[in-house]
Amino acid sequence: MNKPRITLLESLESNLIDYLTGHPDGHERAAIIFFRRLSRPVKNLPNSDRYISVDTIPFDEKWINSSSASHIDFDLEHLREVFRRCEEEDLVFGFVHNHPTGYAGFSDTDDCNEFNLIQAISNRNGLDSKLVALLWDGKQWHARVRNAQSPHDSIPVRHTLVVGKHIKIYGYQIEEIDDKHASARQAAAFGKPFVGMLKSLRVIVIGASGTGSPTTTLLARSSVGEIITVDNDKFDPTNINRVRGSKTRDKGRNKAEMLAEFIKDIDLPSVEIVAIDALIDKSPEAVDALASADIVFGCTDDQIGRELLLNAVYYYAQPLIDVGLGGDLDEDKDGNPYLRYHFGRVSTILPEYGECLFCQDVINETWIRTEFELRSNPNMSDEEIKAKYLQKSGENAPGVGPFTSATADYGVAGFYNLIRPYRVLPEELRNDQILIDFVYMSLSSREQKNNKECPYCGTHSLLVKKEKYRLNRPSLGKPNDNN
Ligand SMILES: [Zn+2]
Ligand SMILES: [Zn+2]
């Protein structure tokens, strides 16, 4: 499925629809939408560019020669300035219009307009130019892409995602689902379109151990079309109680590769899975795979990795479902260990909704610094850590199968809820954070911080920021689509 994919941020999308459908006489309207194009390769998966919305400009009245409920005619001359901005800021030009009549598809006139537009863009900006065409028919988005090198051909997209509080998916391939279909039970709960929606998605899971392996397995079994599993860790026999698909003889093997092999062996014809043996913050290859995904699961237990995934939420306009476990062991008076407290956590962070992992107290600067210190000095004692004003992260869990597995289940259920909202949360629970208490058997959320100054979730200043280096970290090198 090497068709391109479109991601629209909901704030921009809803303004756009208001504008398009707001003509006083019900005429067609048009607007420009700027996209960042992410064209990051993933070994053994088809290339599929992601176009992420950055900004829109409604057409000025002066640009329009005539319009009605079924046409809009405009002068290309006025768009030169916009083409210049595309070149200067390395953005892709998108042309958006609507069909007030409800005609649910691109028309011959649209073909003609797009051909003229891509010609004009390539005259100004060269033969590598692209054009994204978006159409709102009153109910749905339709989208397609043109390359300057073959201006007559339009390439249909795999889907258009609108990422807000939830994820709306348009333009995916509809699946025929009958009672015998592998996804029949799932379709019974969430509707037949649900399966086609999941098939259109590329999901990356960082971590292939206690929470990552059940998460990835469930995603595959629910027929997510493309799955990437990333882990640099080697399997140890003490992992056997919680790693799905693992065997005692796997000792020393890479966990991501084991997991991909296990899932391939399930034999799900519509699911592609690839494994990357890498540590996410050190691997340009893994970060490219991350950038190529529609949705991210954070199943790592390290602060450094989590901080990187948090950045990706904003740079790559990706929903992040981060799962983790925390707890504390104590000893009773006879010297036997017992779980004083133990919880699973699911944080759901969307580009425009939800508090970031810093504000949720899942990561903090001291814990991150401590991990970096421990990497260069793994034998640092607790005293040395204290003396350096460092501290180990609060989330440390003993690694018990049913707890890791249950937390992963909640994470995947939350993913379904993003796509097909079904949850009715009591007032005390937050959409962006659910804690599952395994000792006292309750669900809760921590109090919200509402930090308006937070550079991640408060100011949204990182949202669709241009990358000079991958995630603007020189250590990760420059992405190839930005040269
Ligand atoms: Zn049209
Ligand atoms: Zn924040």
Tab-separated table of C-alpha atoms and ligand atoms in Angstrom:
chain	number	residue	atom	x	y	z
A	1	MET	CA	0.000	0.000	0.000
A	2	ASN	CA	2.370	2.698	-1.140
A	3	LYS	CA	-0.355	5.285	-1.500
A	4	PRO	CA	0.236	8.575	0.282
A	5	ARG	CA	-1.493	9.418	3.560
A	6	ILE	CA	-2.909	12.744	4.720
A	7	THR	CA	-3.083	13.993	8.319
A	8	LEU	CA	-5.160	17.052	9.176
A	9	LEU	CA	-5.098	18.622	12.620
A	10	GLU	CA	-8.663	19.029	13.764
A	11	SER	CA	-8.455	22.735	14.683
A	12	LEU	CA	-7.356	23.512	11.140
A	13	GLU	CA	-9.862	21.099	9.613
A	14	SER	CA	-12.858	22.505	11.449
A	15	ASN	CA	-11.936	26.099	10.495
A	16	LEU	CA	-11.549	24.946	6.928
A	17	ILE	CA	-14.977	23.296	6.816
A	18	ASP	CA	-16.581	26.381	8.396
A	19	TYR	CA	-15.005	28.555	5.728
A	20	LEU	CA	-15.788	26.265	2.783
A	21	THR	CA	-19.421	25.832	3.734
A	22	GLY	CA	-19.924	29.447	4.776
A	23	HIS	CA	-20.626	31.182	1.448
A	24	PRO	CA	-23.738	33.354	1.920
A	25	ASP	CA	-25.262	32.091	-1.354
A	26	GLY	CA	-24.049	28.509	-0.972
A	27	HIS	CA	-21.335	28.791	-3.648
A	28	GLU	CA	-18.271	26.594	-3.890
A	29	ARG	CA	-15.279	27.939	-2.051
A	30	ALA	CA	-11.580	27.200	-2.250
A	31	ALA	CA	-8.591	27.487	0.052
A	32	ILE	CA	-4.907	26.716	0.156
A	33	ILE	CA	-3.548	24.227	2.622
A	34	PHE	CA	0.157	23.852	3.285
A	35	PHE	CA	1.583	20.448	4.067
A	36	ARG	CA	4.838	19.118	5.403
A	37	ARG	CA	5.760	16.004	3.511
A	38	LEU	CA	7.401	13.155	5.409
A	39	SER	CA	8.891	10.645	3.043
A	40	ARG	CA	10.769	8.354	5.391
A	41	PRO	CA	11.739	4.875	4.300
A	42	VAL	CA	11.072	1.761	6.357
A	43	LYS	CA	12.880	-1.389	5.345
A	44	ASN	CA	10.470	-4.043	4.035
A	45	LEU	CA	7.440	-1.737	4.040
A	46	PRO	CA	6.173	0.088	0.944
A	47	ASN	CA	7.071	3.779	0.720
A	48	SER	CA	4.063	5.839	1.698
A	49	ASP	CA	4.479	9.596	2.089
A	50	ARG	CA	2.732	11.357	4.937
A	51	TYR	CA	1.378	14.856	4.312
A	52	ILE	CA	0.770	16.792	7.534
A	53	SER	CA	-1.318	19.966	7.532
A	54	VAL	CA	0.537	23.084	8.654
A	55	ASP	CA	-1.529	26.116	7.689
A	56	THR	CA	-4.391	27.271	5.483
A	57	ILE	CA	-5.237	30.433	3.557
A	58	PRO	CA	-8.751	30.997	2.232
A	59	PHE	CA	-8.909	32.207	-1.371
A	60	ASP	CA	-9.095	35.978	-1.541
A	61	GLU	CA	-12.242	37.333	-3.242
A	62	LYS	CA	-9.936	39.086	-5.738
A	63	TRP	CA	-8.542	35.746	-6.980
A	64	ILE	CA	-11.974	34.435	-7.942
A	65	ASN	CA	-13.362	35.174	-11.406
A	66	SER	CA	-16.728	33.549	-10.847
A	67	SER	CA	-18.384	30.969	-8.632
A	68	SER	CA	-21.672	29.131	-8.157
A	69	ALA	CA	-22.960	26.144	-6.203
A	70	SER	CA	-21.267	23.884	-8.746
A	71	HIS	CA	-18.095	25.664	-9.842
A	72	ILE	CA	-15.336	28.042	-8.877
A	73	ASP	CA	-13.097	29.749	-11.407
A	74	PHE	CA	-9.938	31.491	-10.240
A	75	ASP	CA	-6.872	33.223	-11.556
A	76	LEU	CA	-3.573	31.349	-11.115
A	77	GLU	CA	-1.621	34.595	-11.331
A	78	HIS	CA	-2.398	35.432	-7.705
A	79	LEU	CA	-0.985	32.169	-6.410
A	80	ARG	CA	2.656	32.888	-7.315
A	81	GLU	CA	3.336	34.333	-3.858
A	82	VAL	CA	1.969	31.172	-2.310
A	83	PHE	CA	4.175	28.992	-4.528
A	84	ARG	CA	7.135	31.040	-3.351
A	85	ARG	CA	6.265	30.339	0.279
A	86	CYS	CA	6.098	26.619	-0.533
A	87	GLU	CA	9.599	26.720	-1.943
A	88	GLU	CA	11.059	28.833	0.846
A	89	GLU	CA	9.527	26.850	3.674
A	90	ASP	CA	9.767	23.465	1.992
A	91	LEU	CA	5.996	22.976	2.050
A	92	VAL	CA	3.688	21.162	-0.323
A	93	PHE	CA	0.865	23.136	-1.910
A	94	GLY	CA	-2.595	21.794	-1.212
A	95	PHE	CA	-5.730	22.897	-3.026
A	96	VAL	CA	-8.996	22.492	-1.126
A	97	HIS	CA	-12.514	23.093	-2.351
A	98	ASN	CA	-16.023	21.894	-1.588
A	99	HIS	CA	-19.027	20.569	-3.474
A	100	PRO	CA	-22.092	22.256	-1.989
A	101	THR	CA	-24.252	20.021	-4.202
A	102	GLY	CA	-22.886	17.012	-2.310
A	103	TYR	CA	-21.304	15.463	-5.415
A	104	ALA	CA	-19.095	12.847	-3.746
A	105	GLY	CA	-16.045	12.748	-5.961
A	106	PHE	CA	-13.625	14.754	-8.069
A	107	SER	CA	-15.138	16.122	-11.291
A	108	ASP	CA	-13.678	16.682	-14.767
A	109	THR	CA	-13.329	20.368	-13.908
A	110	ASP	CA	-11.345	19.362	-10.817
A	111	ASP	CA	-9.013	17.323	-13.049
A	112	CYS	CA	-8.491	20.333	-15.218
A	113	ASN	CA	-7.897	22.741	-12.305
A	114	GLU	CA	-5.410	20.399	-10.658
A	115	PHE	CA	-3.533	19.878	-13.908
A	116	ASN	CA	-3.196	23.643	-14.337
A	117	LEU	CA	-2.131	24.061	-10.721
A	118	ILE	CA	0.594	21.410	-10.764
A	119	GLN	CA	1.905	22.839	-14.047
A	120	ALA	CA	2.057	26.328	-12.543
A	121	ILE	CA	3.753	25.030	-9.382
A	122	SER	CA	6.348	23.041	-11.286
A	123	ASN	CA	7.095	26.021	-13.552
A	124	ARG	CA	7.906	28.007	-10.429
A	125	ASN	CA	9.338	25.365	-8.062
A	126	GLY	CA	10.605	22.551	-10.267
A	127	LEU	CA	9.757	19.011	-11.246
A	128	ASP	CA	9.953	17.593	-7.725
A	129	SER	CA	6.809	19.530	-6.808
A	130	LYS	CA	3.666	17.809	-5.571
A	131	LEU	CA	0.081	18.920	-5.323
A	132	VAL	CA	-2.376	17.622	-2.753
A	133	ALA	CA	-6.029	18.063	-3.726
A	134	LEU	CA	-8.661	17.886	-1.001
A	135	LEU	CA	-12.385	17.918	-1.540
A	136	TRP	CA	-15.130	18.301	1.081
A	137	ASP	CA	-18.456	16.937	-0.192
A	138	GLY	CA	-20.425	17.943	2.895
A	139	LYS	CA	-19.886	14.593	4.627
A	140	GLN	CA	-16.436	13.326	3.765
A	141	TRP	CA	-12.970	14.286	2.676
A	142	HIS	CA	-11.661	13.042	-0.652
A	143	ALA	CA	-7.979	13.440	-1.356
A	144	ARG	CA	-5.422	12.725	-4.046
A	145	VAL	CA	-1.889	13.725	-4.951
A	146	ARG	CA	-0.210	14.748	-8.203
A	147	ASN	CA	3.486	14.741	-9.069
A	148	ALA	CA	4.859	17.416	-11.377
A	149	GLN	CA	6.584	14.683	-13.379
A	150	SER	CA	3.278	13.156	-14.447
A	151	PRO	CA	0.765	15.992	-14.070
A	152	HIS	CA	-2.082	14.101	-15.761
A	153	ASP	CA	-2.061	11.278	-13.218
A	154	SER	CA	-3.702	11.604	-9.847
A	155	ILE	CA	-2.725	9.197	-7.085
A	156	PRO	CA	-5.503	8.283	-4.658
A	157	VAL	CA	-4.555	8.408	-0.981
A	158	ARG	CA	-4.650	5.505	1.451
A	159	HIS	CA	-6.644	7.595	3.913
A	160	THR	CA	-7.170	11.071	5.303
A	161	LEU	CA	-6.845	11.240	9.084
A	162	VAL	CA	-8.319	14.062	11.090
A	163	VAL	CA	-6.582	14.100	14.446
A	164	GLY	CA	-8.410	15.894	17.239
A	165	LYS	CA	-9.790	14.520	20.485
A	166	HIS	CA	-10.397	11.348	18.503
A	167	ILE	CA	-9.232	10.195	15.083
A	168	LYS	CA	-11.564	10.388	12.125
A	169	ILE	CA	-10.556	8.351	9.100
A	170	TYR	CA	-11.779	9.081	5.575
A	171	GLY	CA	-11.108	7.496	2.220
A	172	TYR	CA	-9.992	4.066	3.443
A	173	GLN	CA	-10.792	0.935	1.491
A	174	ILE	CA	-14.139	-0.556	2.519
A	175	GLU	CA	-13.876	-4.234	3.478
A	176	GLU	CA	-16.434	-6.902	2.672
A	177	ILE	CA	-17.249	-8.388	6.081
A	178	ASP	CA	-19.535	-11.371	6.471
A	179	ASP	CA	-20.120	-13.678	9.447
A	180	LYS	CA	-17.167	-15.869	8.486
A	181	HIS	CA	-14.710	-12.978	8.241
A	182	ALA	CA	-11.775	-13.056	10.668
A	183	SER	CA	-12.872	-9.656	11.974
A	184	ALA	CA	-16.596	-10.437	12.170
A	185	ARG	CA	-16.769	-10.232	15.976
A	186	GLN	CA	-14.882	-6.968	16.041
A	187	ALA	CA	-17.118	-5.557	13.306
A	188	ALA	CA	-20.124	-6.603	15.385
A	189	ALA	CA	-18.924	-4.360	18.212
A	190	PHE	CA	-17.566	-1.377	16.298
A	191	GLY	CA	-19.234	-1.519	12.882
A	192	LYS	CA	-18.040	-2.896	9.564
A	193	PRO	CA	-16.030	0.197	8.551
A	194	PHE	CA	-13.810	-0.263	11.634
A	195	VAL	CA	-11.837	-3.079	10.016
A	196	GLY	CA	-11.091	-1.076	6.866
A	197	MET	CA	-10.008	1.847	9.024
A	198	LEU	CA	-7.539	-0.284	10.975
A	199	LYS	CA	-6.213	-1.837	7.775
A	200	SER	CA	-5.340	1.595	6.423
A	201	LEU	CA	-3.151	2.398	9.441
A	202	ARG	CA	0.553	2.076	10.057
A	203	VAL	CA	1.203	1.669	13.783
A	204	ILE	CA	4.598	1.574	15.454
A	205	VAL	CA	5.137	-0.043	18.840
A	206	ILE	CA	8.294	0.953	20.669
A	207	GLY	CA	9.208	-1.896	22.991
A	208	ALA	CA	8.549	-5.603	22.472
A	209	SER	CA	8.556	-6.876	26.018
A	210	GLY	CA	5.949	-7.098	28.812
A	211	THR	CA	3.552	-4.448	27.447
A	212	GLY	CA	4.868	-4.170	23.867
A	213	SER	CA	4.425	-7.837	22.960
A	214	PRO	CA	0.734	-8.145	23.978
A	215	THR	CA	0.013	-4.728	22.418
A	216	THR	CA	1.585	-5.700	19.108
A	217	THR	CA	-0.116	-9.090	19.096
A	218	LEU	CA	-3.553	-7.537	19.669
A	219	LEU	CA	-2.954	-4.914	16.972
A	220	ALA	CA	-2.081	-7.643	14.490
A	221	ARG	CA	-5.079	-9.757	15.460
A	222	SER	CA	-7.366	-6.758	15.002
A	223	SER	CA	-5.926	-6.379	11.459
A	224	VAL	CA	-3.965	-3.154	11.634
A	225	GLY	CA	-2.464	-3.079	8.124
A	226	GLU	CA	1.171	-2.267	8.886
A	227	ILE	CA	2.942	-2.752	12.186
A	228	ILE	CA	6.501	-1.871	13.143
A	229	THR	CA	8.021	-3.316	16.306
A	230	VAL	CA	11.170	-1.697	17.686
A	231	ASP	CA	13.377	-3.016	20.462
A	232	ASN	CA	17.117	-3.441	20.930
A	233	ASP	CA	16.779	-5.722	23.921
A	234	LYS	CA	17.695	-9.379	23.976
A	235	PHE	CA	15.371	-12.014	25.362
A	236	ASP	CA	16.245	-13.308	28.785
A	237	PRO	CA	14.566	-16.399	30.311
A	238	THR	CA	13.248	-14.213	33.179
A	239	ASN	CA	11.030	-12.463	30.562
A	240	ILE	CA	9.100	-15.634	29.776
A	241	ASN	CA	6.291	-14.835	32.242
A	242	ARG	CA	5.204	-11.763	30.264
A	243	VAL	CA	6.540	-11.766	26.695
A	244	ARG	CA	3.933	-12.998	24.204
A	245	GLY	CA	5.094	-15.663	21.837
A	246	SER	CA	8.419	-16.205	23.589
A	247	LYS	CA	10.038	-19.575	24.085
A	248	THR	CA	12.728	-20.614	26.549
A	249	ARG	CA	15.065	-21.412	23.672
A	250	ASP	CA	14.837	-17.778	22.468
A	251	LYS	CA	17.474	-16.771	25.025
A	252	GLY	CA	19.725	-14.060	23.601
A	253	ARG	CA	17.563	-13.295	20.549
A	254	ASN	CA	16.326	-9.807	19.718
A	255	LYS	CA	12.828	-9.306	21.149
A	256	ALA	CA	11.438	-7.330	18.197
A	257	GLU	CA	12.576	-9.980	15.724
A	258	MET	CA	11.096	-12.761	17.873
A	259	LEU	CA	7.796	-10.918	18.063
A	260	ALA	CA	7.627	-10.260	14.317
A	261	GLU	CA	8.348	-13.929	13.672
A	262	PHE	CA	5.619	-14.995	16.110
A	263	ILE	CA	3.078	-12.679	14.457
A	264	LYS	CA	4.011	-13.775	10.938
A	265	ASP	CA	3.416	-17.310	12.130
A	266	ILE	CA	-0.184	-16.432	13.101
A	267	ASP	CA	-0.648	-16.073	9.342
A	268	LEU	CA	-2.769	-12.948	8.964
A	269	PRO	CA	-2.753	-12.273	5.222
A	270	SER	CA	-3.545	-8.555	5.432
A	271	VAL	CA	-1.031	-7.665	8.154
A	272	GLU	CA	2.524	-6.590	7.396
A	273	ILE	CA	4.921	-6.599	10.329
A	274	VAL	CA	8.541	-5.508	10.390
A	275	ALA	CA	11.047	-5.552	13.228
A	276	ILE	CA	13.769	-3.018	13.926
A	277	ASP	CA	16.546	-4.003	16.313
A	278	ALA	CA	17.434	-0.561	17.641
A	279	LEU	CA	17.260	1.834	20.534
A	280	ILE	CA	14.853	4.536	19.413
A	281	ASP	CA	16.891	7.558	20.526
A	282	LYS	CA	20.076	6.328	18.866
A	283	SER	CA	18.785	5.089	15.542
A	284	PRO	CA	17.968	7.307	12.538
A	285	GLU	CA	16.400	4.225	10.940
A	286	ALA	CA	14.027	3.741	13.880
A	287	VAL	CA	13.159	7.456	13.995
A	288	ASP	CA	12.359	7.360	10.266
A	289	ALA	CA	10.066	4.412	10.941
A	290	LEU	CA	8.495	6.401	13.775
A	291	ALA	CA	7.919	9.407	11.491
A	292	SER	CA	6.274	7.148	8.923
A	293	ALA	CA	3.643	5.859	11.372
A	294	ASP	CA	0.100	7.133	11.866
A	295	ILE	CA	-0.100	6.082	15.500
A	296	VAL	CA	2.536	5.326	18.129
A	297	PHE	CA	2.483	3.009	21.105
A	298	GLY	CA	5.116	3.742	23.731
A	299	CYS	CA	5.842	0.473	25.504
A	300	THR	CA	9.365	1.221	26.650
A	301	ASP	CA	10.327	1.502	30.279
A	302	ASP	CA	12.920	4.234	29.779
A	303	GLN	CA	12.619	7.965	30.248
A	304	ILE	CA	14.886	8.845	27.329
A	305	GLY	CA	12.778	6.882	24.871
A	306	ARG	CA	9.538	8.307	26.228
A	307	GLU	CA	10.783	11.859	25.885
A	308	LEU	CA	11.625	11.211	22.245
A	309	LEU	CA	8.165	9.757	21.565
A	310	LEU	CA	6.590	12.787	23.206
A	311	ASN	CA	8.436	15.056	20.777
A	312	ALA	CA	7.184	12.973	17.870
A	313	VAL	CA	3.565	13.655	18.918
A	314	TYR	CA	4.082	17.265	17.876
A	315	TYR	CA	6.709	17.074	15.139
A	316	TYR	CA	4.928	14.259	13.331
A	317	ALA	CA	1.311	14.971	14.360
A	318	GLN	CA	0.940	11.510	15.831
A	319	PRO	CA	-1.314	10.216	18.580
A	320	LEU	CA	0.812	8.553	21.266
A	321	ILE	CA	-0.521	5.869	23.556
A	322	ASP	CA	2.105	5.439	26.234
A	323	VAL	CA	1.752	2.550	28.643
A	324	GLY	CA	3.744	1.856	31.765
A	325	LEU	CA	3.586	0.248	35.156
A	326	GLY	CA	4.637	1.446	38.552
A	327	GLY	CA	4.695	0.034	41.992
A	328	ASP	CA	6.575	-0.725	45.089
A	329	LEU	CA	7.491	-3.936	46.858
A	330	ASP	CA	7.654	-4.130	50.588
A	331	GLU	CA	8.321	-6.842	53.137
A	332	ASP	CA	5.867	-8.022	55.716
A	333	LYS	CA	6.928	-8.748	59.295
A	334	ASP	CA	7.955	-12.283	58.348
A	335	GLY	CA	10.243	-10.965	55.646
A	336	ASN	CA	8.028	-12.009	52.720
A	337	PRO	CA	7.715	-9.577	49.820
A	338	TYR	CA	4.321	-8.100	49.028
A	339	LEU	CA	3.044	-5.500	46.581
A	340	ARG	CA	2.514	-2.346	48.575
A	341	TYR	CA	1.077	-0.683	45.531
A	342	HIS	CA	1.057	-1.536	41.869
A	343	PHE	CA	-0.585	0.183	38.948
A	344	GLY	CA	-0.702	0.215	35.184
A	345	ARG	CA	-0.897	3.539	33.364
A	346	VAL	CA	-2.216	4.424	29.923
A	347	SER	CA	-1.506	7.964	28.719
A	348	THR	CA	-3.149	9.040	25.477
A	349	ILE	CA	-1.554	12.166	24.077
A	350	LEU	CA	-2.831	13.757	20.909
A	351	PRO	CA	-1.197	16.666	19.103
A	352	GLU	CA	-3.917	19.102	20.193
A	353	TYR	CA	-5.393	17.312	23.213
A	354	GLY	CA	-4.129	15.760	26.394
A	355	GLU	CA	-1.341	16.686	28.760
A	356	CYS	CA	2.187	15.733	27.813
A	357	LEU	CA	4.247	13.129	29.665
A	358	PHE	CA	6.055	15.862	31.611
A	359	CYS	CA	2.789	17.366	32.849
A	360	GLN	CA	1.467	13.883	33.628
A	361	ASP	CA	4.520	13.285	35.877
A	362	VAL	CA	5.524	10.276	33.809
A	363	ILE	CA	8.882	11.756	32.810
A	364	ASN	CA	10.962	14.577	34.245
A	365	GLU	CA	14.314	16.207	33.586
A	366	THR	CA	16.044	14.656	36.624
A	367	TRP	CA	14.977	11.123	35.744
A	368	ILE	CA	16.075	11.647	32.138
A	369	ARG	CA	19.457	13.023	33.231
A	370	THR	CA	19.875	10.087	35.616
A	371	GLU	CA	19.299	7.630	32.791
A	372	PHE	CA	21.904	9.327	30.630
A	373	GLU	CA	24.384	9.186	33.536
A	374	LEU	CA	23.582	5.515	34.120
A	375	ARG	CA	24.179	4.762	30.460
A	376	SER	CA	27.741	6.030	30.653
A	377	ASN	CA	28.244	4.682	34.160
A	378	PRO	CA	25.981	1.636	34.631
A	379	ASN	CA	27.548	0.681	37.953
A	380	MET	CA	26.742	3.972	39.650
A	381	SER	CA	25.618	3.221	43.214
A	382	ASP	CA	22.498	4.627	44.823
A	383	GLU	CA	24.744	6.829	46.994
A	384	GLU	CA	26.506	8.269	43.950
A	385	ILE	CA	23.146	8.923	42.297
A	386	LYS	CA	22.025	10.807	45.388
A	387	ALA	CA	25.282	12.740	45.652
A	388	LYS	CA	24.838	13.965	42.076
A	389	TYR	CA	21.275	15.110	42.844
A	390	LEU	CA	20.013	12.470	40.477
A	391	GLN	CA	17.067	10.155	40.980
A	392	LYS	CA	15.745	7.035	39.290
A	393	SER	CA	12.344	7.228	37.628
A	394	GLY	CA	9.191	6.657	39.678
A	395	GLU	CA	7.847	3.970	37.373
A	396	ASN	CA	9.532	0.735	38.298
A	397	ALA	CA	7.596	-2.469	38.174
A	398	PRO	CA	8.448	-6.024	39.088
A	399	GLY	CA	7.170	-7.365	35.734
A	400	VAL	CA	4.226	-9.624	36.483
A	401	GLY	CA	2.489	-11.135	33.445
A	402	PRO	CA	-1.173	-10.388	34.194
A	403	PHE	CA	-0.367	-6.778	35.163
A	404	THR	CA	1.731	-5.984	32.080
A	405	SER	CA	-0.784	-7.767	29.906
A	406	ALA	CA	-3.814	-6.007	31.436
A	407	THR	CA	-2.145	-2.622	30.978
A	408	ALA	CA	-1.486	-3.409	27.318
A	409	ASP	CA	-5.147	-4.458	26.946
A	410	TYR	CA	-6.270	-1.090	28.288
A	411	GLY	CA	-3.900	0.624	25.857
A	412	VAL	CA	-5.288	-1.183	22.812
A	413	ALA	CA	-8.873	-0.652	24.036
A	414	GLY	CA	-8.008	3.057	24.269
A	415	PHE	CA	-6.745	2.931	20.682
A	416	TYR	CA	-10.116	1.520	19.551
A	417	ASN	CA	-11.800	4.290	21.506
A	418	LEU	CA	-9.790	6.888	19.590
A	419	ILE	CA	-11.124	5.546	16.309
A	420	ARG	CA	-14.612	4.466	17.364
A	421	PRO	CA	-15.405	6.361	20.572
A	422	TYR	CA	-17.432	4.102	22.854
A	423	ARG	CA	-16.278	4.994	26.378
A	424	VAL	CA	-18.427	6.941	28.778
A	425	LEU	CA	-15.946	8.103	31.381
A	426	PRO	CA	-17.004	9.016	34.900
A	427	GLU	CA	-16.156	12.585	35.862
A	428	GLU	CA	-13.071	11.667	37.872
A	429	LEU	CA	-11.334	9.960	34.941
A	430	ARG	CA	-9.371	11.825	32.293
A	431	ASN	CA	-9.320	10.864	28.633
A	432	ASP	CA	-5.565	11.318	28.537
A	433	GLN	CA	-4.613	9.295	31.600
A	434	ILE	CA	-6.002	6.179	33.187
A	435	LEU	CA	-4.353	4.414	36.102
A	436	ILE	CA	-5.310	0.829	36.834
A	437	ASP	CA	-4.688	-0.059	40.464
A	438	PHE	CA	-3.980	-3.778	40.693
A	439	VAL	CA	-3.932	-3.874	44.494
A	440	TYR	CA	-7.022	-1.837	45.367
A	441	MET	CA	-8.770	-2.708	42.090
A	442	SER	CA	-9.827	0.735	40.952
A	443	LEU	CA	-9.387	3.115	38.027
A	444	SER	CA	-8.221	6.660	38.604
A	445	SER	CA	-6.423	9.631	37.024
A	446	ARG	CA	-4.001	12.084	38.566
A	447	GLU	CA	-4.985	15.702	38.846
A	448	GLN	CA	-4.502	17.793	35.733
A	449	LYS	CA	-1.799	20.486	35.753
A	450	ASN	CA	-3.178	22.759	33.007
A	451	ASN	CA	0.252	24.290	32.505
A	452	LYS	CA	-0.340	26.894	29.811
A	453	GLU	CA	3.413	27.569	29.639
A	454	CYS	CA	4.350	23.973	28.828
A	455	PRO	CA	6.261	23.996	25.512
A	456	TYR	CA	4.647	20.670	24.599
A	457	CYS	CA	1.003	20.577	25.603
A	458	GLY	CA	0.490	24.178	26.747
A	459	THR	CA	1.832	26.325	23.943
A	460	HIS	CA	1.878	23.642	21.228
A	461	SER	CA	4.930	25.470	19.920
A	462	LEU	CA	6.461	22.261	18.572
A	463	LEU	CA	3.408	21.392	16.534
A	464	VAL	CA	4.428	20.630	12.972
A	465	LYS	CA	7.722	22.414	13.470
A	466	LYS	CA	10.181	22.096	10.619
A	467	GLU	CA	12.975	19.608	11.192
A	468	LYS	CA	16.510	20.511	10.305
A	469	TYR	CA	17.656	17.243	11.851
A	470	ARG	CA	15.403	14.349	12.767
A	471	LEU	CA	13.350	15.759	15.660
A	472	ASN	CA	15.890	18.606	15.545
A	473	ARG	CA	18.486	16.444	17.269
A	474	PRO	CA	21.820	16.725	15.457
A	475	SER	CA	22.800	13.267	16.752
A	476	LEU	CA	20.010	11.741	14.625
A	477	GLY	CA	21.208	13.344	11.391
A	478	LYS	CA	19.272	15.043	8.606
A	479	PRO	CA	16.231	13.342	7.136
A	480	ASN	CA	16.558	12.461	3.458
A	481	ASP	CA	13.359	14.209	2.391
A	482	ASN	CA	14.723	17.527	3.638
A	483	ASN	CA	17.953	17.803	1.689
B	1	ZN	ZN	-14.901	20.139	-7.662
B	2	ZN	ZN	2.926	19.580	29.163
